[in-house]
Coordinates of N, CA, C and O in Angstrom, one line a residue:
M1 N 10.2 19.7 7.9 CA 10.2 19.0 6.6 C 10.1 17.5 6.8 O 10.0 16.7 5.9
N2 N 10.0 17.0 8.1 CA 9.8 15.6 8.3 C 8.4 15.1 8.0 O 8.2 13.9 7.9
N3 N 7.5 16.0 7.8 CA 6.1 15.7 7.5 C 5.9 15.2 6.0 O 5.0 14.6 5.7
Y4 N 6.9 15.6 5.2 CA 6.7 15.4 3.8 C 7.5 14.1 3.3 O 8.6 13.9 3.7
R5 N 6.8 13.4 2.5 CA 7.4 12.2 1.9 C 8.3 12.6 0.7 O 7.9 13.5 0.0
R6 N 9.4 11.9 0.5 CA 10.2 12.1 -0.6 C 9.5 11.8 -1.9 O 8.7 10.8 -2.0
I7 N 9.7 12.5 -3.0 CA 9.1 12.2 -4.3 C 10.1 11.2 -4.9 O 11.3 11.4 -5.0
C8 N 9.5 10.1 -5.4 CA 10.3 9.1 -6.1 C 10.3 9.4 -7.6 O 9.2 9.3 -8.2
L9 N 11.4 9.8 -8.2 CA 11.4 10.0 -9.6 C 11.9 8.8 -10.3 O 13.0 8.3 -10.1
T10 N 11.0 8.2 -11.1 CA 11.3 7.0 -11.8 C 11.0 7.3 -13.3 O 10.1 8.1 -13.6
C11 N 11.6 6.5 -14.2 CA 11.4 6.7 -15.6 C 10.0 6.2 -16.0 O 9.4 5.5 -15.2
V12 N 9.5 6.7 -17.1 CA 8.2 6.3 -17.6 C 8.0 4.8 -17.7 O 7.0 4.2 -17.4
M13 N 9.1 4.1 -18.3 CA 9.0 2.7 -18.5 C 8.8 2.0 -17.1 O 8.0 1.0 -17.0
S14 N 9.5 2.4 -16.1 CA 9.4 1.9 -14.8 C 8.0 2.0 -14.2 O 7.4 1.1 -13.6
K15 N 7.4 3.2 -14.5 CA 6.0 3.5 -14.0 C 5.0 2.6 -14.7 O 4.1 2.1 -14.1
I16 N 5.2 2.3 -16.0 CA 4.3 1.4 -16.8 C 4.4 0.0 -16.2 O 3.4 -0.6 -16.0
I17 N 5.6 -0.4 -16.0 CA 5.8 -1.8 -15.4 C 5.2 -1.9 -14.0 O 4.5 -2.9 -13.7
E18 N 5.4 -0.8 -13.2 CA 4.7 -0.8 -11.9 C 3.2 -1.0 -12.0 O 2.6 -1.7 -11.2
R19 N 2.6 -0.2 -12.9 CA 1.1 -0.3 -13.0 C 0.7 -1.7 -13.4 O -0.3 -2.2 -13.0
I20 N 1.4 -2.3 -14.3 CA 1.1 -3.7 -14.8 C 1.2 -4.6 -13.6 O 0.3 -5.4 -13.4
L21 N 2.3 -4.5 -12.9 CA 2.5 -5.4 -11.7 C 1.5 -5.2 -10.6 O 0.9 -6.2 -10.1
V22 N 1.2 -4.0 -10.3 CA 0.1 -3.7 -9.3 C -1.2 -4.3 -9.7 O -1.9 -4.9 -8.9
S23 N -1.5 -4.1 -11.0 CA -2.8 -4.6 -11.5 C -2.8 -6.2 -11.4 O -3.8 -6.7 -10.9
R24 N -1.8 -6.8 -11.7 CA -1.7 -8.3 -11.7 C -1.8 -8.8 -10.2 O -2.5 -9.8 -9.9
I25 N -1.0 -8.1 -9.4 CA -1.0 -8.5 -7.9 C -2.4 -8.3 -7.3 O -2.9 -9.2 -6.6
F26 N -3.0 -7.1 -7.6 CA -4.3 -6.8 -7.1 C -5.3 -7.9 -7.6 O -6.1 -8.3 -6.8
D27 N -5.3 -8.2 -8.8 CA -6.2 -9.2 -9.4 C -6.0 -10.5 -8.7 O -7.0 -11.2 -8.3
N28 N -4.8 -10.9 -8.4 CA -4.5 -12.2 -7.7 C -5.0 -12.2 -6.3 O -5.7 -13.1 -5.8
L29 N -4.8 -11.0 -5.6 CA -5.3 -10.9 -4.2 C -6.9 -10.9 -4.2 O -7.5 -11.5 -3.3
T30 N -7.5 -10.3 -5.1 CA -8.9 -10.2 -5.2 C -9.5 -11.6 -5.6 O -10.4 -12.1 -4.9
R31 N -8.9 -12.2 -6.6 CA -9.4 -13.5 -7.1 C -9.3 -14.6 -6.0 O -10.2 -15.5 -5.9
N32 N -8.3 -14.5 -5.1 CA -8.1 -15.5 -4.1 C -8.7 -15.1 -2.7 O -8.4 -15.7 -1.7
H33 N -9.5 -14.0 -2.8 CA -10.2 -13.5 -1.6 C -9.2 -13.2 -0.4 O -9.5 -13.6 0.7
I34 N -8.1 -12.6 -0.7 CA -7.1 -12.3 0.3 C -7.4 -10.9 0.9 O -7.2 -10.7 2.1
L35 N -7.8 -10.0 0.0 CA -8.1 -8.7 0.5 C -9.5 -8.7 1.3 O -10.4 -9.3 0.9
H36 N -9.5 -8.0 2.4 CA -10.7 -7.9 3.2 C -11.7 -7.0 2.5 O -11.3 -6.0 1.8
P37 N -13.0 -7.4 2.5 CA -14.0 -6.5 1.8 C -14.0 -5.1 2.3 O -14.4 -4.2 1.5
A38 N -13.6 -4.8 3.5 CA -13.6 -3.4 4.0 C -12.3 -2.7 3.6 O -12.1 -1.6 4.1
Q39 N -11.4 -3.3 2.8 CA -10.2 -2.6 2.4 C -10.5 -1.4 1.6 O -11.2 -1.5 0.6
H40 N -10.0 -0.3 2.0 CA -10.1 1.0 1.2 C -8.7 1.5 0.9 O -7.7 1.1 1.6
G41 N -8.6 2.4 0.0 CA -7.3 2.9 -0.3 C -6.5 1.9 -1.2 O -6.4 0.8 -0.9
L42 N -5.9 2.4 -2.3 CA -5.2 1.6 -3.2 C -6.0 0.5 -3.8 O -5.4 -0.5 -4.2
T43 N -7.3 0.6 -3.8 CA -8.1 -0.4 -4.4 C -9.1 0.3 -5.4 O -9.4 1.5 -5.2
K44 N -9.5 -0.5 -6.4 CA -10.4 0.1 -7.4 C -11.7 0.6 -6.8 O -12.4 -0.2 -6.0
R45 N -12.1 1.8 -7.1 CA -13.4 2.3 -6.7 C -13.6 2.4 -5.1 O -14.7 2.6 -4.6
R46 N -12.5 2.3 -4.4 CA -12.5 2.5 -3.0 C -11.3 3.3 -2.5 O -10.2 2.8 -2.7
S47 N -11.5 4.4 -1.9 CA -10.4 5.3 -1.6 C -10.5 5.6 -0.1 O -11.4 5.2 0.6
T48 N -9.6 6.4 0.4 CA -9.6 6.8 1.8 C -10.9 7.7 2.0 O -11.5 7.7 3.1
C49 N -11.3 8.4 0.9 CA -12.5 9.2 1.0 C -13.8 8.3 1.2 O -14.6 8.6 2.0
T50 N -13.9 7.2 0.4 CA -15.0 6.3 0.6 C -15.0 5.6 1.9 O -16.0 5.4 2.5
N51 N -13.8 5.4 2.5 CA -13.6 4.9 3.8 C -14.2 5.8 4.8 O -15.0 5.4 5.7
L52 N -13.9 7.1 4.7 CA -14.4 8.1 5.7 C -16.0 8.2 5.5 O -16.7 8.3 6.5
L53 N -16.5 8.2 4.3 CA -17.9 8.3 4.1 C -18.6 7.1 4.7 O -19.7 7.2 5.3
E54 N -18.1 5.9 4.5 CA -18.7 4.7 5.0 C -18.6 4.7 6.5 O -19.6 4.4 7.2
G55 N -17.5 5.2 7.1 CA -17.4 5.3 8.5 C -18.4 6.3 9.1 O -19.0 6.0 10.1
L56 N -18.5 7.4 8.5 CA -19.4 8.5 8.9 C -20.8 8.0 8.9 O -21.6 8.2 9.9
N57 N -21.2 7.2 7.9 CA -22.5 6.6 7.9 C -22.7 5.6 9.0 O -23.8 5.7 9.7
D58 N -21.8 4.8 9.3 CA -21.9 3.8 10.4 C -22.0 4.5 11.7 O -22.8 4.2 12.6
W59 N -21.2 5.6 11.9 CA -21.2 6.3 13.2 C -22.5 7.0 13.4 O -23.0 7.1 14.5
T60 N -23.0 7.6 12.3 CA -24.3 8.3 12.4 C -25.4 7.3 12.8 O -26.2 7.6 13.7
L61 N -25.4 6.2 12.2 CA -26.4 5.1 12.6 C -26.3 4.8 14.0 O -27.3 4.6 14.7
C62 N -25.1 4.6 14.5 CA -24.9 4.2 15.9 C -25.3 5.4 16.9 O -26.0 5.1 17.9
V63 N -25.0 6.6 16.5 CA -25.4 7.7 17.4 C -26.9 7.9 17.4 O -27.5 8.1 18.4
Q64 N -27.5 7.7 16.2 CA -29.0 7.8 16.1 C -29.7 6.7 16.9 O -30.8 6.9 17.5
S65 N -29.1 5.5 17.0 CA -29.7 4.5 17.8 C -29.1 4.5 19.3 O -29.3 3.5 20.0
R66 N -28.5 5.5 19.7 CA -28.0 5.8 21.0 C -27.0 4.7 21.5 O -26.9 4.3 22.6
Q67 N -26.2 4.2 20.5 CA -25.1 3.3 20.8 C -23.8 4.1 21.0 O -23.6 5.2 20.4
Q68 N -22.9 3.5 21.7 CA -21.6 4.2 21.9 C -20.7 3.9 20.6 O -20.8 2.9 20.0
V69 N -19.9 4.9 20.3 CA -19.0 4.8 19.2 C -17.6 5.1 19.6 O -17.3 6.1 20.3
A70 N -16.7 4.2 19.3 CA -15.2 4.5 19.5 C -14.6 4.5 18.1 O -14.8 3.6 17.4
I71 N -13.8 5.5 17.9 CA -13.1 5.6 16.6 C -11.6 5.8 16.8 O -11.2 6.6 17.6
V72 N -10.9 4.9 16.0 CA -9.4 5.0 16.1 C -8.9 5.0 14.6 O -9.3 4.1 13.9
Y73 N -8.2 6.0 14.3 CA -7.6 6.0 13.0 C -6.1 6.1 13.2 O -5.6 6.8 14.0
I74 N -5.4 5.3 12.4 CA -3.9 5.2 12.5 C -3.3 5.6 11.2 O -3.7 5.2 10.1
D75 N -2.3 6.5 11.3 CA -1.6 7.0 10.1 C -0.5 6.0 9.7 O 0.5 5.9 10.3
F76 N -0.8 5.3 8.6 CA 0.2 4.4 8.0 C 1.0 5.0 6.8 O 1.6 4.3 6.1
S77 N 1.0 6.3 6.7 CA 1.6 6.9 5.5 C 3.0 6.6 5.4 O 3.5 6.6 4.2
K78 N 3.8 6.4 6.4 CA 5.2 6.1 6.3 C 5.5 4.6 6.5 O 6.6 4.2 6.7
A79 N 4.4 3.8 6.5 CA 4.6 2.4 6.8 C 5.6 1.7 5.8 O 6.4 0.9 6.2
F80 N 5.5 2.1 4.5 CA 6.3 1.4 3.5 C 7.8 1.8 3.8 O 8.7 1.0 3.4
D81 N 8.1 2.9 4.3 CA 9.4 3.3 4.6 C 10.1 2.5 5.7 O 11.3 2.4 5.7
V82 N 9.3 1.9 6.5 CA 9.9 1.1 7.7 C 9.6 -0.4 7.7 O 10.2 -1.1 8.5
I83 N 8.9 -0.8 6.7 CA 8.5 -2.2 6.7 C 9.7 -3.1 6.3 O 10.6 -2.7 5.5
S84 N 9.8 -4.2 6.9 CA 10.8 -5.2 6.6 C 10.6 -5.8 5.2 O 9.5 -6.4 5.0
H85 N 11.5 -5.6 4.3 CA 11.3 -6.1 3.0 C 11.2 -7.6 3.0 O 10.5 -8.2 2.2
G86 N 12.0 -8.2 3.8 CA 12.0 -9.7 3.9 C 10.7 -10.2 4.3 O 10.2 -11.2 3.8
K87 N 10.0 -9.6 5.3 CA 8.7 -10.0 5.8 C 7.7 -9.7 4.7 O 6.8 -10.5 4.5
L88 N 7.8 -8.6 4.0 CA 6.9 -8.3 2.9 C 7.0 -9.4 1.8 O 5.9 -9.9 1.4
L89 N 8.2 -9.7 1.4 CA 8.3 -10.8 0.4 C 7.8 -12.1 0.9 O 7.2 -12.9 0.1
A90 N 8.0 -12.4 2.1 CA 7.5 -13.7 2.7 C 6.0 -13.7 2.7 O 5.4 -14.7 2.3
R91 N 5.4 -12.6 3.0 CA 3.9 -12.5 3.0 C 3.4 -12.6 1.5 O 2.4 -13.3 1.3
L92 N 4.1 -12.0 0.6 CA 3.7 -12.1 -0.8 C 3.8 -13.5 -1.3 O 2.9 -14.0 -2.0
H93 N 4.8 -14.2 -0.9 CA 5.0 -15.6 -1.2 C 3.9 -16.5 -0.7 O 3.3 -17.3 -1.3
S94 N 3.5 -16.2 0.6 CA 2.4 -16.9 1.2 C 1.0 -16.7 0.5 O 0.1 -17.5 0.6
Y95 N 0.9 -15.5 -0.2 CA -0.3 -15.2 -0.9 C -0.3 -15.7 -2.3 O -1.1 -15.4 -3.1
G96 N 0.8 -16.5 -2.7 CA 0.8 -17.1 -4.0 C 1.6 -16.4 -5.0 O 1.6 -16.8 -6.2
I97 N 2.3 -15.3 -4.6 CA 3.1 -14.6 -5.6 C 4.5 -15.2 -5.5 O 5.2 -15.1 -4.5
R98 N 4.9 -15.8 -6.6 CA 6.2 -16.6 -6.6 C 6.9 -16.4 -7.9 O 6.5 -15.7 -8.8
G99 N 8.0 -17.1 -8.0 CA 8.8 -17.2 -9.3 C 9.4 -15.9 -9.7 O 9.9 -15.1 -8.8
S100 N 9.3 -15.6 -11.0 CA 10.0 -14.4 -11.5 C 9.4 -13.1 -11.0 O 10.1 -12.1 -10.9
L101 N 8.1 -13.1 -10.8 CA 7.5 -11.9 -10.2 C 8.0 -11.6 -8.9 O 8.4 -10.4 -8.6
L102 N 8.1 -12.6 -8.0 CA 8.6 -12.3 -6.6 C 10.1 -11.9 -6.7 O 10.5 -11.0 -6.0
L103 N 10.8 -12.5 -7.6 CA 12.2 -12.1 -7.8 C 12.4 -10.7 -8.3 O 13.2 -9.9 -7.8
W104 N 11.5 -10.3 -9.2 CA 11.5 -9.0 -9.7 C 11.2 -8.0 -8.6 O 11.9 -6.9 -8.5
L105 N 10.2 -8.3 -7.8 CA 9.8 -7.4 -6.7 C 11.0 -7.3 -5.7 O 11.3 -6.2 -5.2
K106 N 11.7 -8.4 -5.4 CA 12.8 -8.4 -4.5 C 13.9 -7.5 -5.0 O 14.4 -6.6 -4.3
N107 N 14.2 -7.6 -6.3 CA 15.2 -6.7 -6.9 C 14.8 -5.2 -6.9 O 15.6 -4.3 -6.7
Y108 N 13.5 -5.0 -7.2 CA 12.9 -3.6 -7.2 C 13.1 -3.0 -5.8 O 13.5 -1.9 -5.7
L109 N 12.7 -3.8 -4.8 CA 12.8 -3.2 -3.4 C 14.3 -3.0 -3.1 O 14.6 -2.0 -2.4
L110 N 15.2 -3.8 -3.5 CA 16.6 -3.6 -3.3 C 17.1 -2.3 -3.9 O 17.8 -1.5 -3.3
I111 N 16.6 -2.0 -5.1 CA 17.0 -0.8 -5.8 C 16.5 0.4 -5.1 O 17.2 1.4 -4.9
V112 N 15.2 0.3 -4.7 CA 14.6 1.5 -4.0 C 15.3 1.7 -2.7 O 15.6 2.9 -2.3
L113 N 15.6 0.7 -1.9 CA 16.3 0.8 -0.7 C 17.7 1.4 -0.9 O 18.1 2.3 -0.2
T114 N 18.4 1.0 -1.9 CA 19.7 1.5 -2.2 C 19.6 3.0 -2.6 O 20.4 3.8 -2.1
K115 N 18.6 3.4 -3.4 CA 18.5 4.8 -3.8 C 18.2 5.7 -2.5 O 18.7 6.8 -2.4
R116 N 17.4 5.1 -1.6 CA 17.1 5.9 -0.4 C 18.3 6.1 0.5 O 18.5 7.1 1.1
R117 N 19.2 5.1 0.5 CA 20.4 5.2 1.3 C 21.4 6.1 0.7 O 22.2 6.8 1.4
L118 N 21.4 6.1 -0.6 CA 22.4 7.0 -1.3 C 21.9 8.4 -1.5 O 22.8 9.3 -1.7
A119 N 20.7 8.6 -1.4 CA 20.1 10.0 -1.7 C 20.7 11.0 -0.8 O 21.1 12.1 -1.3
P120 N 20.9 10.8 0.5 CA 21.5 11.9 1.4 C 22.9 12.2 1.0 O 23.4 13.3 1.2
V121 N 23.6 11.2 0.5 CA 25.0 11.4 0.1 C 25.2 12.3 -1.1 O 26.1 13.2 -1.1
F122 N 24.2 12.3 -2.0 CA 24.3 13.1 -3.2 C 23.5 14.4 -3.1 O 23.6 15.2 -4.0
Q123 N 22.8 14.6 -2.0 CA 22.1 15.9 -1.9 C 23.1 17.0 -1.5 O 24.1 16.8 -0.9
T124 N 22.9 18.2 -2.0 CA 23.8 19.3 -1.8 C 23.3 20.2 -0.6 O 22.2 20.2 -0.3

């Protein structure tokens, strides 16, 4: 069961707020050219599937031109579970996310962390 991520049950209003915030943060990162053009996953019109297709195309071109190809994929699926929230907030601040939005994100992360710590206590 360690392979499976916990499902986060949040209310509908929380989900709506999350989508609004993600949209605004993404727009800020895009507008200020902070995201790398090769960023896939969690971006509009670019997914892990488009990443694999783009990679396959690049690898095919290299093989056809008799070049060597080295491929490394790293699974970051649990990265959010172990990331330092302080470092994440500092990075967001350096990207221009400040004020009430940063404070809201800090409180949100605190609530999520508290729920994760309390979840094993309330499980039967």
